[in-house]
CSV table of C-alpha atoms in Angstrom, one decimal:
chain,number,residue,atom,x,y,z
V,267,UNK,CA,0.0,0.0,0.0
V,268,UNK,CA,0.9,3.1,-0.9
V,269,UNK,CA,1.3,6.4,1.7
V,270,UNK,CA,-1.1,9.4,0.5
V,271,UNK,CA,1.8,11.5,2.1
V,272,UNK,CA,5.2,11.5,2.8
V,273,UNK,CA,6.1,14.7,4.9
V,274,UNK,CA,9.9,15.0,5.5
V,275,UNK,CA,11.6,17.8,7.8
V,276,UNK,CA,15.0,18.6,8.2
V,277,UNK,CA,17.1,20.7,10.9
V,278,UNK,CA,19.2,20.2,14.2
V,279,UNK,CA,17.4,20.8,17.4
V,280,UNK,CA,20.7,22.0,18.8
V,281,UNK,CA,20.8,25.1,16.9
V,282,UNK,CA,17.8,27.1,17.9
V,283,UNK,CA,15.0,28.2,15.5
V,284,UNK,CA,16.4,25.2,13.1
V,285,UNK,CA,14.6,22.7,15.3
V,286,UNK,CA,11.0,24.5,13.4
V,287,UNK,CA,10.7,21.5,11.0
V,288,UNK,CA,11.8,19.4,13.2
V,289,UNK,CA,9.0,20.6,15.9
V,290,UNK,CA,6.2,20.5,13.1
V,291,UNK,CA,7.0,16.9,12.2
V,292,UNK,CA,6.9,15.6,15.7
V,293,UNK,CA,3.3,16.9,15.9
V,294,UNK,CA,2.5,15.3,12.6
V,295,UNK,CA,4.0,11.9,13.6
V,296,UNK,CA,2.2,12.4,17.5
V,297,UNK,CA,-1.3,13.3,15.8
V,298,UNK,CA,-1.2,9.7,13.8
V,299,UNK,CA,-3.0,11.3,10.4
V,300,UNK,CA,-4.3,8.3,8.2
V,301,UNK,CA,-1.8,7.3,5.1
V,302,UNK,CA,1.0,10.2,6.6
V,303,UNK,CA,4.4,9.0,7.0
V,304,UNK,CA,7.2,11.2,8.5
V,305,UNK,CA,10.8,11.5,8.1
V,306,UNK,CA,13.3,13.1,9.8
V,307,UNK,CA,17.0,13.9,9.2
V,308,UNK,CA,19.5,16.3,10.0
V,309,UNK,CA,19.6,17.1,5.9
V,310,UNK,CA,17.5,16.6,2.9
V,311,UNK,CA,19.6,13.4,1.1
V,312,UNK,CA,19.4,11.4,-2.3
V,313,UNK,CA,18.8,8.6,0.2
V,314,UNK,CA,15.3,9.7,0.5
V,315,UNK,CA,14.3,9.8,-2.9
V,316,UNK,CA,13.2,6.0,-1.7
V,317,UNK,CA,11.1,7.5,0.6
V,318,UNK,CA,9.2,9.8,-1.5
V,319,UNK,CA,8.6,6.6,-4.0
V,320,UNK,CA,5.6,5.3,-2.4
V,321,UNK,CA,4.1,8.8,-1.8
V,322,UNK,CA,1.6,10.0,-4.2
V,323,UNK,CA,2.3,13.8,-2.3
V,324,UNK,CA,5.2,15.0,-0.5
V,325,UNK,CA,5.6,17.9,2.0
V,326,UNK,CA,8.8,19.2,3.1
V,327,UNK,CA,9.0,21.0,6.3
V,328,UNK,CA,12.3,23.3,7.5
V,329,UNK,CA,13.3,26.8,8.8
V,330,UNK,CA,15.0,29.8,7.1
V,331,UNK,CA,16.7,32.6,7.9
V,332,UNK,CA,16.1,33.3,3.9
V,333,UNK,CA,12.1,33.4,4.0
V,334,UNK,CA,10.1,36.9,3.4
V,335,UNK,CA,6.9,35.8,5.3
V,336,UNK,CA,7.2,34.1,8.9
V,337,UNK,CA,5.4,31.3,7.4
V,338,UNK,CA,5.1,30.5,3.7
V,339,UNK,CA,3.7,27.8,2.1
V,340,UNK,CA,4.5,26.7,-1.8
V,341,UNK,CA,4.8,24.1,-4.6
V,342,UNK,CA,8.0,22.9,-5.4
V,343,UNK,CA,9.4,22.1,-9.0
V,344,UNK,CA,12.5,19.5,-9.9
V,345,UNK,CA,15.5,21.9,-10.4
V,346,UNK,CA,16.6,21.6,-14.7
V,347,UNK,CA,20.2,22.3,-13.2
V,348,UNK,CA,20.3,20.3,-10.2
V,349,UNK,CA,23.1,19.0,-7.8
V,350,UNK,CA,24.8,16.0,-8.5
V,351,UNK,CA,23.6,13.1,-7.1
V,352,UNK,CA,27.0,12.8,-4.6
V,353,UNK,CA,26.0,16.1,-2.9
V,354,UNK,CA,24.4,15.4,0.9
V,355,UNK,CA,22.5,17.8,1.5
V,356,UNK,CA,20.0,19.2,-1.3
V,357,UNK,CA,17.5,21.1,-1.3
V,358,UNK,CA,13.6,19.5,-2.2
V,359,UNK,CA,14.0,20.9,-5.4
V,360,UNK,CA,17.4,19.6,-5.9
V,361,UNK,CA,15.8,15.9,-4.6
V,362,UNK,CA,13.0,16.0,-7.0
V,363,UNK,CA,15.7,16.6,-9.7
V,364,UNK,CA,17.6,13.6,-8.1
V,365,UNK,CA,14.3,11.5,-8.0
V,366,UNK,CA,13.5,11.8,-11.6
V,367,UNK,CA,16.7,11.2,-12.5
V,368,UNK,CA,17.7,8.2,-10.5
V,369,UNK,CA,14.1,6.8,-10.5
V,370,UNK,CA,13.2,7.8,-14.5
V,371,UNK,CA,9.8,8.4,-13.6
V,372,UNK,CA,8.3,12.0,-12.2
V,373,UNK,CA,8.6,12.9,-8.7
V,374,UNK,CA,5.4,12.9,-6.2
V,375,UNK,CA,3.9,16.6,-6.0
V,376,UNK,CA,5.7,18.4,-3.4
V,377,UNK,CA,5.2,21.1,-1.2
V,378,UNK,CA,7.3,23.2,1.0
V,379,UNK,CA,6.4,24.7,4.3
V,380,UNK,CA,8.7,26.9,6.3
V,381,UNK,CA,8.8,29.4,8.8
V,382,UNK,CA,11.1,31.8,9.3
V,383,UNK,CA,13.9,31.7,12.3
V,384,UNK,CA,15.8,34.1,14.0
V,385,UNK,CA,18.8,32.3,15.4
V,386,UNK,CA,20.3,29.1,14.4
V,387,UNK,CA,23.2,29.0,17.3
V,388,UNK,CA,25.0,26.2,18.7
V,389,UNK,CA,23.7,25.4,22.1
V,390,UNK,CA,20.5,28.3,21.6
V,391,UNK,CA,17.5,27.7,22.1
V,392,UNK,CA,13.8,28.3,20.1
V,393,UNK,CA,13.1,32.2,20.1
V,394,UNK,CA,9.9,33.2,21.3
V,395,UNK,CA,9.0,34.4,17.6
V,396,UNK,CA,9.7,31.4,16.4
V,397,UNK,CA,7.4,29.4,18.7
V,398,UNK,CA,4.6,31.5,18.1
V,399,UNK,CA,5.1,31.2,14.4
V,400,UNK,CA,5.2,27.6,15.1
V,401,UNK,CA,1.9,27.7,16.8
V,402,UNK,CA,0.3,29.5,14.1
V,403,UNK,CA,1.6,27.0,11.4
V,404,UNK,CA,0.1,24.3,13.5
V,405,UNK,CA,-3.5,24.6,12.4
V,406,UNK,CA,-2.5,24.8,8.4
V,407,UNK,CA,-0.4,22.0,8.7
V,408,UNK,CA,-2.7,20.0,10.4
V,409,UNK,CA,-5.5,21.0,7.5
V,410,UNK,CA,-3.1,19.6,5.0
V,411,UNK,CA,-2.4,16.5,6.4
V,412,UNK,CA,-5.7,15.7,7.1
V,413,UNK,CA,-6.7,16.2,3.5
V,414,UNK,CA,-3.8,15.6,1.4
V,415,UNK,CA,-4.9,16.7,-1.6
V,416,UNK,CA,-2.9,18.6,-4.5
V,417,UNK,CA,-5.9,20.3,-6.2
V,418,UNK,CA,-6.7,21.6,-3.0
V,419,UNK,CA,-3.0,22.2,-1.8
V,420,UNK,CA,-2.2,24.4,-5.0
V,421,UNK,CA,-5.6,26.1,-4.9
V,422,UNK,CA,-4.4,27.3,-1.4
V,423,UNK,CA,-0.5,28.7,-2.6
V,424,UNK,CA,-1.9,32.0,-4.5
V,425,UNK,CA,-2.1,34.7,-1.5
V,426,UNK,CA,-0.9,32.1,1.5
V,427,UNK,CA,-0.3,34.2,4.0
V,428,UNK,CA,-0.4,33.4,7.9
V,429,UNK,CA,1.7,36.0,10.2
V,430,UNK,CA,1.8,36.8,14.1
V,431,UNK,CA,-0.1,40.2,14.2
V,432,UNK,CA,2.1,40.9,16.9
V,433,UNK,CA,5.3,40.8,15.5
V,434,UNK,CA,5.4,39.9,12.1
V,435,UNK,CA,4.5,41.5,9.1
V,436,UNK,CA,4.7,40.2,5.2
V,437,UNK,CA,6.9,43.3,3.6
């Protein structure tokens, strides 16, 4: 049998805001959704190109320091000039790339959720921003992988838009 939805996260709980992805997942994987399977790693890897195989959608889950909006939510493309297949870490659209590649076939639809960190320091831990951004991605993710469905997913990219009135604003 095949998983409706593969949701991976990356990120190292012992740098701060990078354990977002990592914090998400563990809710995904505690709330026990039907057909969801999680993986976690310290790195998006080729490895888990077999992982994404018996997905028919795939979400990927991780902090930035790069993001615009506190939390953003998009589809994500195979990369036409991707990493080589040697390189550990990749990003999703580097793996998709990998995927079609190694597998010949096209890769699982894929989505990318991320919120935004502060501080990724050795030894630091979660900012408050962060963790309120993490609470207020909670409820979306939880809508997705309760109905993993890509019509629905990609009617919901165009204007996504969730940020902590308090703090955070979308420039």
């Amino acid at each position: 049998m095949s998983e409706r939805l593969a949701v991976f996260a990356c990120g190292n709980p012992s740098r701060g805001d990078d354990a977002l992805g990592l914090e998400l997942l563990a809710r995904v994987a505690d709330a026990r959704f039907p057909d969801v399977v999680t993986i976690e790693d310290f790195q998006f890897q080729i490895e888990h190109i077999l992982d994404m195989e018996p997905a028919a959608l795939t979400l990927f889950l991780d902090a930035s320091t790069k993001a615009l909006a506190p939390i953003s939510f998009c589809e994500v493309s195979a990369r036409t000039a991707s990493a080589t297949p040697s390189t550990h870490a990749l990003e999703p659209a580097d793996l998709l790339a990998v995927y079609a590649r190694a597998l010949a076939k096209t890769p699982p639809p894929a989505f990318m959720l991320c919120v935004r960190g502060e501080n990724f320091g050795l030894g630091e831990g979660m900012t408050p921003q962060a963790r309120r951004r993490l609470e207020a991605a909670w409820p979306f993710l939880c809508d997705l992988c309760s109905d993993p469905d890509v019509d629905r997913w990609r009617s919901l990219v165009p204007g996504f838009r969730i940020d902590d009135p308090k703090t955070d604003t979308v420039p």
